[in-house]
Amino acid sequence: MSAGTRGAQEEHPLTDKEFNLIRELVYRQAGIFLTPVKKALVTARLAPRLRALALDSFGAYYKHVVSKGNEAELVRMLDCICTNETHFFREPTHFDFLVQRAIPEWREQAAARLRPRRVRVWSAACSTGEEPYSLAMVLLSQFPPGSGWDVEVVATDLSTRALARAEEGLWSIDKAEEIPPEYRRSFMLKGVRSREGWMRAGPAIRSVVRFARLNLHAESYPGMGTFDAIFCRNVLIYFDAESKTGVLHRLLGHLEPRGYFFLGLSESLAGVSVAARCIHPAVYVSAPRGNPQG
């Protein structure tokens, strides 16, 4: 346990009753299942909100959050709870799959007039933006401006704090090592003078990425349309079986019939009844409704 966590617990001890109220609220609102071992994490992450609001207990904070007309604090609470850990080109086998299999198929289908010369990809839990910008780099390297192809990457997340960082598109230069050199040279800008030591997403990739707040636990995702590929990686581990099934049904409902659905490499659809089958490590396609496979 860190000193910060110990300090938060001593300043505002979180009782089991308060923890259960908060975990039930988080589950209702976001589908995130907090196990008992997350009690210390909840304490550490929400204690600053208690101090900011001059509240003397987590019970008082819970009442503040659920009080009528306090949607803004509910959003802040969920921001605090969410874990936003990601990297550029995380699990690179999936980006290789796009280049070696998906994109050639899309080109062939367009040549046969079976699809428009348009690609839409959804980063369904984009965190601070590394995944959607990585996708934009891959897609624009294959479908550059002037090629006749329209490229769009839609990036959504529950956390407004993470989305703000993603839209800013600014990272420590240390993150540059995560990006293959050919992509880094073509699409990223190295900071100078006051921005020395920083790296910014360049205008080409910024122009094709659209950010929006979206709660995957919502009953529907209006206005999203359909996608040629959906990335929902390392997210479902935070849901229980019921929430996971609902999220997967809704996401797959936005996948084009020939589209690809990507999970994290440590995840699978085993034990979940959805109409999808695995064709590559953590890559799925839609399956006939009567023949779902994990």
CSV table of C-alpha atoms in Angstrom, one decimal:
chain,number,residue,atom,x,y,z
A,1,MET,CA,0.0,0.0,0.0
A,2,SER,CA,1.4,3.4,-0.9
A,3,ALA,CA,1.8,6.3,1.5
A,4,GLY,CA,-0.8,8.2,-0.5
A,5,THR,CA,-3.3,5.4,-0.1
A,6,ARG,CA,-2.6,5.1,3.6
A,7,GLY,CA,-3.0,8.8,4.1
A,8,ALA,CA,-6.4,8.8,2.3
A,9,GLN,CA,-7.6,6.0,4.4
A,10,GLU,CA,-6.6,7.6,7.6
A,11,GLU,CA,-8.1,11.0,6.6
A,12,HIS,CA,-11.5,9.6,5.4
A,13,PRO,CA,-11.9,5.9,6.2
A,14,LEU,CA,-14.2,4.2,3.7
A,15,THR,CA,-16.6,1.9,5.5
A,16,ASP,CA,-17.9,-1.3,3.9
A,17,LYS,CA,-21.4,0.2,3.8
A,18,GLU,CA,-20.1,3.3,1.9
A,19,PHE,CA,-18.0,1.2,-0.4
A,20,ASN,CA,-21.0,-0.9,-1.3
A,21,LEU,CA,-23.1,2.2,-2.0
A,22,ILE,CA,-20.4,3.6,-4.3
A,23,ARG,CA,-19.7,0.3,-6.1
A,24,GLU,CA,-23.4,-0.2,-6.8
A,25,LEU,CA,-23.7,3.3,-8.2
A,26,VAL,CA,-20.6,2.8,-10.4
A,27,TYR,CA,-22.1,-0.5,-11.6
A,28,ARG,CA,-25.5,1.0,-12.4
A,29,GLN,CA,-24.0,4.0,-14.2
A,30,ALA,CA,-21.1,2.4,-16.0
A,31,GLY,CA,-21.3,-1.4,-15.7
A,32,ILE,CA,-17.9,-1.4,-14.0
A,33,PHE,CA,-17.8,-4.1,-11.4
A,34,LEU,CA,-15.6,-3.2,-8.4
A,35,THR,CA,-14.5,-6.2,-6.4
A,36,PRO,CA,-13.8,-5.8,-2.7
A,37,VAL,CA,-10.1,-5.6,-3.3
A,38,LYS,CA,-10.7,-2.3,-5.1
A,39,LYS,CA,-11.7,-0.6,-1.8
A,40,ALA,CA,-8.3,1.0,-1.3
A,41,LEU,CA,-8.3,2.2,-4.9
A,42,VAL,CA,-11.7,3.8,-4.5
A,43,THR,CA,-10.5,5.5,-1.3
A,44,ALA,CA,-7.4,6.9,-2.9
A,45,ARG,CA,-9.1,8.1,-6.0
A,46,LEU,CA,-12.2,9.7,-4.4
A,47,ALA,CA,-10.5,11.3,-1.3
A,48,PRO,CA,-9.4,14.4,-3.3
A,49,ARG,CA,-13.0,15.0,-4.3
A,50,LEU,CA,-14.0,14.9,-0.6
A,51,ARG,CA,-11.3,17.5,0.2
A,52,ALA,CA,-12.3,19.7,-2.7
A,53,LEU,CA,-15.9,19.7,-1.6
A,54,ALA,CA,-15.1,20.0,2.1
A,55,LEU,CA,-17.0,16.8,2.9
A,56,ASP,CA,-16.1,14.7,6.0
A,57,SER,CA,-17.1,11.2,4.9
A,58,PHE,CA,-17.6,9.0,1.8
A,59,GLY,CA,-21.3,8.7,2.8
A,60,ALA,CA,-21.7,12.5,2.5
A,61,TYR,CA,-19.9,12.3,-0.8
A,62,TYR,CA,-22.3,9.6,-2.1
A,63,LYS,CA,-25.3,11.7,-1.1
A,64,HIS,CA,-23.8,14.7,-2.9
A,65,VAL,CA,-23.2,12.7,-6.0
A,66,VAL,CA,-26.8,11.2,-6.2
A,67,SER,CA,-28.5,14.4,-5.2
A,68,LYS,CA,-30.8,15.8,-7.9
A,69,GLY,CA,-29.2,17.9,-10.6
A,70,ASN,CA,-25.6,16.9,-9.7
A,71,GLU,CA,-24.8,15.1,-13.0
A,72,ALA,CA,-21.5,16.9,-13.2
A,73,GLU,CA,-20.1,15.4,-10.0
A,74,LEU,CA,-21.3,11.9,-11.1
A,75,VAL,CA,-19.2,12.4,-14.3
A,76,ARG,CA,-16.2,13.5,-12.1
A,77,MET,CA,-16.6,10.5,-9.9
A,78,LEU,CA,-16.6,8.1,-12.9
A,79,ASP,CA,-13.5,9.9,-14.2
A,80,CYS,CA,-11.7,9.2,-10.9
A,81,ILE,CA,-12.7,5.6,-10.9
A,82,CYS,CA,-11.7,4.8,-14.5
A,83,THR,CA,-8.2,3.5,-15.2
A,84,ASN,CA,-6.7,5.1,-18.3
A,85,GLU,CA,-3.6,3.1,-19.2
A,86,THR,CA,-2.6,2.7,-22.8
A,87,HIS,CA,0.2,2.9,-25.3
A,88,PHE,CA,0.8,3.6,-28.9
A,89,PHE,CA,0.6,0.5,-31.1
A,90,ARG,CA,-0.3,-1.6,-28.1
A,91,GLU,CA,-0.6,-5.3,-29.1
A,92,PRO,CA,1.0,-4.7,-32.5
A,93,THR,CA,-0.3,-8.0,-34.0
A,94,HIS,CA,-3.7,-6.2,-34.4
A,95,PHE,CA,-2.1,-3.4,-36.5
A,96,ASP,CA,-0.3,-6.0,-38.6
A,97,PHE,CA,-3.7,-7.8,-39.1
A,98,LEU,CA,-5.1,-4.5,-40.5
A,99,VAL,CA,-2.3,-4.0,-42.9
A,100,GLN,CA,-1.9,-7.6,-44.0
A,101,ARG,CA,-5.5,-8.8,-44.2
A,102,ALA,CA,-8.2,-6.3,-43.5
A,103,ILE,CA,-7.0,-3.4,-45.7
A,104,PRO,CA,-6.2,-5.6,-48.8
A,105,GLU,CA,-9.7,-7.0,-48.4
A,106,TRP,CA,-11.3,-3.6,-48.3
A,107,ARG,CA,-9.4,-2.6,-51.4
A,108,GLU,CA,-10.5,-5.7,-53.3
A,109,GLN,CA,-14.1,-5.2,-52.2
A,110,ALA,CA,-14.0,-1.5,-53.4
A,111,ALA,CA,-12.5,-2.5,-56.7
A,112,ALA,CA,-15.4,-5.0,-57.2
A,113,ARG,CA,-17.8,-2.3,-56.2
A,114,LEU,CA,-19.0,-4.2,-53.2
A,115,ARG,CA,-18.2,-1.3,-50.8
A,116,PRO,CA,-17.6,2.4,-51.0
A,117,ARG,CA,-14.0,3.8,-50.8
A,118,ARG,CA,-14.5,4.6,-47.2
A,119,VAL,CA,-13.2,3.2,-44.0
A,120,ARG,CA,-14.7,3.8,-40.5
A,121,VAL,CA,-13.0,2.4,-37.4
A,122,TRP,CA,-14.2,2.8,-33.8
A,123,SER,CA,-11.8,2.9,-30.8
A,124,ALA,CA,-14.5,2.1,-28.2
A,125,ALA,CA,-12.4,2.9,-25.1
A,126,CYS,CA,-9.9,5.3,-26.4
A,127,SER,CA,-8.5,6.5,-23.1
A,128,THR,CA,-5.9,9.3,-23.7
A,129,GLY,CA,-5.8,8.8,-27.5
A,130,GLU,CA,-2.9,6.6,-28.2
A,131,GLU,CA,-5.0,3.8,-29.8
A,132,PRO,CA,-7.1,6.0,-32.2
A,133,TYR,CA,-4.1,8.0,-33.3
A,134,SER,CA,-2.2,4.7,-33.9
A,135,LEU,CA,-5.2,3.6,-36.0
A,136,ALA,CA,-5.2,6.9,-37.9
A,137,MET,CA,-1.4,6.5,-38.7
A,138,VAL,CA,-2.0,3.0,-40.1
A,139,LEU,CA,-5.0,3.9,-42.1
A,140,LEU,CA,-3.5,7.1,-43.6
A,141,SER,CA,-0.3,5.3,-44.5
A,142,GLN,CA,-2.5,2.9,-46.6
A,143,PHE,CA,-5.1,5.4,-47.7
A,144,PRO,CA,-3.3,8.8,-47.9
A,145,PRO,CA,-5.1,12.0,-48.8
A,146,GLY,CA,-5.7,12.1,-52.5
A,147,SER,CA,-6.1,8.4,-52.8
A,148,GLY,CA,-9.8,8.6,-53.2
A,149,TRP,CA,-10.5,7.0,-49.9
A,150,ASP,CA,-12.3,8.6,-47.0
A,151,VAL,CA,-10.9,7.6,-43.6
A,152,GLU,CA,-12.6,8.2,-40.2
A,153,VAL,CA,-11.6,7.1,-36.7
A,154,VAL,CA,-14.3,7.5,-34.1
A,155,ALA,CA,-12.8,7.6,-30.6
A,156,THR,CA,-15.0,7.3,-27.5
A,157,ASP,CA,-14.5,7.0,-23.8
A,158,LEU,CA,-16.4,7.3,-20.5
A,159,SER,CA,-13.8,9.6,-19.0
A,160,THR,CA,-14.1,13.3,-19.8
A,161,ARG,CA,-10.6,13.8,-18.3
A,162,ALA,CA,-9.1,11.2,-20.6
A,163,LEU,CA,-10.9,12.6,-23.7
A,164,ALA,CA,-9.6,16.1,-23.0
A,165,ARG,CA,-6.0,14.7,-23.0
A,166,ALA,CA,-6.7,12.8,-26.1
A,167,GLU,CA,-8.1,15.8,-28.0
A,168,GLU,CA,-5.1,17.8,-26.9
A,169,GLY,CA,-2.9,15.2,-28.6
A,170,LEU,CA,0.2,16.0,-26.6
A,171,TRP,CA,2.6,13.5,-24.9
A,172,SER,CA,6.0,13.3,-23.4
A,173,ILE,CA,8.7,12.7,-26.0
A,174,ASP,CA,9.5,9.5,-24.2
A,175,LYS,CA,6.3,8.0,-25.7
A,176,ALA,CA,7.9,8.4,-29.2
A,177,GLU,CA,9.7,5.1,-28.7
A,178,GLU,CA,6.3,3.3,-28.9
A,179,ILE,CA,5.7,4.5,-32.4
A,180,PRO,CA,7.4,2.8,-35.4
A,181,PRO,CA,9.9,5.3,-36.9
A,182,GLU,CA,8.2,5.5,-40.3
A,183,TYR,CA,4.9,6.5,-38.7
A,184,ARG,CA,6.6,8.9,-36.2
A,185,ARG,CA,8.4,10.7,-39.1
A,186,SER,CA,5.2,11.0,-41.1
A,187,PHE,CA,2.5,11.9,-38.6
A,188,MET,CA,4.0,13.2,-35.3
A,189,LEU,CA,5.5,16.6,-34.5
A,190,LYS,CA,8.5,17.1,-32.1
A,191,GLY,CA,8.1,20.0,-29.8
A,192,VAL,CA,10.6,22.9,-29.9
A,193,ARG,CA,11.3,25.9,-27.6
A,194,SER,CA,8.6,25.9,-24.9
A,195,ARG,CA,7.4,22.5,-26.1
A,196,GLU,CA,10.8,20.8,-26.1
A,197,GLY,CA,10.5,17.4,-24.6
A,198,TRP,CA,7.0,16.9,-25.9
A,199,MET,CA,5.4,15.3,-29.0
A,200,ARG,CA,2.1,16.3,-30.7
A,201,ALA,CA,-0.2,14.5,-33.0
A,202,GLY,CA,0.2,16.1,-36.5
A,203,PRO,CA,-2.5,17.7,-38.5
A,204,ALA,CA,-3.1,14.7,-40.9
A,205,ILE,CA,-4.1,12.3,-38.1
A,206,ARG,CA,-5.9,14.9,-36.1
A,207,SER,CA,-8.1,15.6,-39.1
A,208,VAL,CA,-9.5,12.0,-39.3
A,209,VAL,CA,-10.0,11.3,-35.6
A,210,ARG,CA,-13.3,12.4,-33.9
A,211,PHE,CA,-13.7,12.2,-30.2
A,212,ALA,CA,-16.9,11.9,-28.2
A,213,ARG,CA,-18.0,10.8,-24.7
A,214,LEU,CA,-19.9,7.5,-24.7
A,215,ASN,CA,-20.9,5.1,-21.9
A,216,LEU,CA,-20.6,1.5,-23.1
A,217,HIS,CA,-23.1,0.6,-20.4
A,218,ALA,CA,-25.8,2.8,-22.0
A,219,GLU,CA,-28.9,1.1,-23.5
A,220,SER,CA,-27.9,2.1,-27.0
A,221,TYR,CA,-25.3,4.1,-29.0
A,222,PRO,CA,-27.4,6.5,-31.1
A,223,GLY,CA,-25.8,8.3,-34.0
A,224,MET,CA,-22.7,6.0,-34.1
A,225,GLY,CA,-23.5,4.2,-37.4
A,226,THR,CA,-21.6,1.1,-38.5
A,227,PHE,CA,-17.9,0.4,-38.7
A,228,ASP,CA,-15.5,-1.7,-40.7
A,229,ALA,CA,-13.5,-2.4,-37.5
A,230,ILE,CA,-14.3,-2.0,-33.8
A,231,PHE,CA,-11.5,-2.0,-31.2
A,232,CYS,CA,-12.7,-2.7,-27.7
A,233,ARG,CA,-9.5,-3.9,-26.1
A,234,ASN,CA,-8.7,-4.5,-22.4
A,235,VAL,CA,-12.0,-3.0,-21.4
A,236,LEU,CA,-14.4,-5.9,-20.8
A,237,ILE,CA,-12.3,-7.1,-17.9
A,238,TYR,CA,-14.0,-4.4,-15.9
A,239,PHE,CA,-17.5,-5.8,-16.5
A,240,ASP,CA,-19.2,-8.7,-15.0
A,241,ALA,CA,-20.8,-11.4,-17.2
A,242,GLU,CA,-24.2,-9.7,-17.6
A,243,SER,CA,-22.8,-6.2,-18.4
A,244,LYS,CA,-20.2,-7.7,-20.7
A,245,THR,CA,-22.8,-9.6,-22.7
A,246,GLY,CA,-24.9,-6.4,-23.1
A,247,VAL,CA,-21.9,-4.3,-24.2
A,248,LEU,CA,-20.9,-7.0,-26.8
A,249,HIS,CA,-24.3,-7.2,-28.3
A,250,ARG,CA,-24.5,-3.5,-28.7
A,251,LEU,CA,-21.0,-3.2,-30.1
A,252,LEU,CA,-21.5,-6.0,-32.6
A,253,GLY,CA,-24.7,-4.4,-33.7
A,254,HIS,CA,-22.6,-1.5,-35.0
A,255,LEU,CA,-20.2,-3.8,-37.0
A,256,GLU,CA,-20.5,-4.0,-40.7
A,257,PRO,CA,-21.4,-7.5,-41.9
A,258,ARG,CA,-17.8,-8.1,-43.1
A,259,GLY,CA,-16.2,-6.1,-40.3
A,260,TYR,CA,-13.7,-7.1,-37.7
A,261,PHE,CA,-14.0,-6.9,-33.9
A,262,PHE,CA,-10.9,-6.6,-31.8
A,263,LEU,CA,-10.5,-7.6,-28.1
A,264,GLY,CA,-7.3,-7.4,-26.0
A,265,LEU,CA,-5.0,-10.4,-26.4
A,266,SER,CA,-5.7,-11.4,-22.8
A,267,GLU,CA,-9.5,-11.4,-23.4
A,268,SER,CA,-11.9,-13.8,-25.2
A,269,LEU,CA,-15.6,-14.3,-25.8
A,270,ALA,CA,-15.5,-17.7,-24.2
A,271,GLY,CA,-18.5,-18.2,-22.1
A,272,VAL,CA,-20.4,-15.2,-23.5
A,273,SER,CA,-23.3,-15.9,-25.8
A,274,VAL,CA,-22.8,-13.5,-28.7
A,275,ALA,CA,-22.9,-14.0,-32.5
A,276,ALA,CA,-19.2,-13.8,-33.3
A,277,ARG,CA,-16.4,-16.3,-34.1
A,278,CYS,CA,-12.7,-15.9,-33.6
A,279,ILE,CA,-10.6,-15.9,-36.8
A,280,HIS,CA,-7.2,-14.6,-35.4
A,281,PRO,CA,-5.9,-14.1,-31.9
A,282,ALA,CA,-8.5,-11.7,-30.3
A,283,VAL,CA,-10.0,-10.9,-33.7
A,284,TYR,CA,-13.7,-11.8,-34.4
A,285,VAL,CA,-16.2,-11.6,-37.2
A,286,SER,CA,-20.0,-11.8,-37.0
A,287,ALA,CA,-21.4,-15.3,-37.0
A,288,PRO,CA,-24.9,-16.5,-37.9
A,289,ARG,CA,-27.2,-15.9,-34.9
A,290,GLY,CA,-27.7,-19.6,-34.3
A,291,ASN,CA,-23.9,-20.3,-34.2
A,292,PRO,CA,-22.1,-18.0,-31.8
A,293,GLN,CA,-18.6,-19.1,-30.8
A,294,GLY,CA,-16.1,-17.8,-28.3
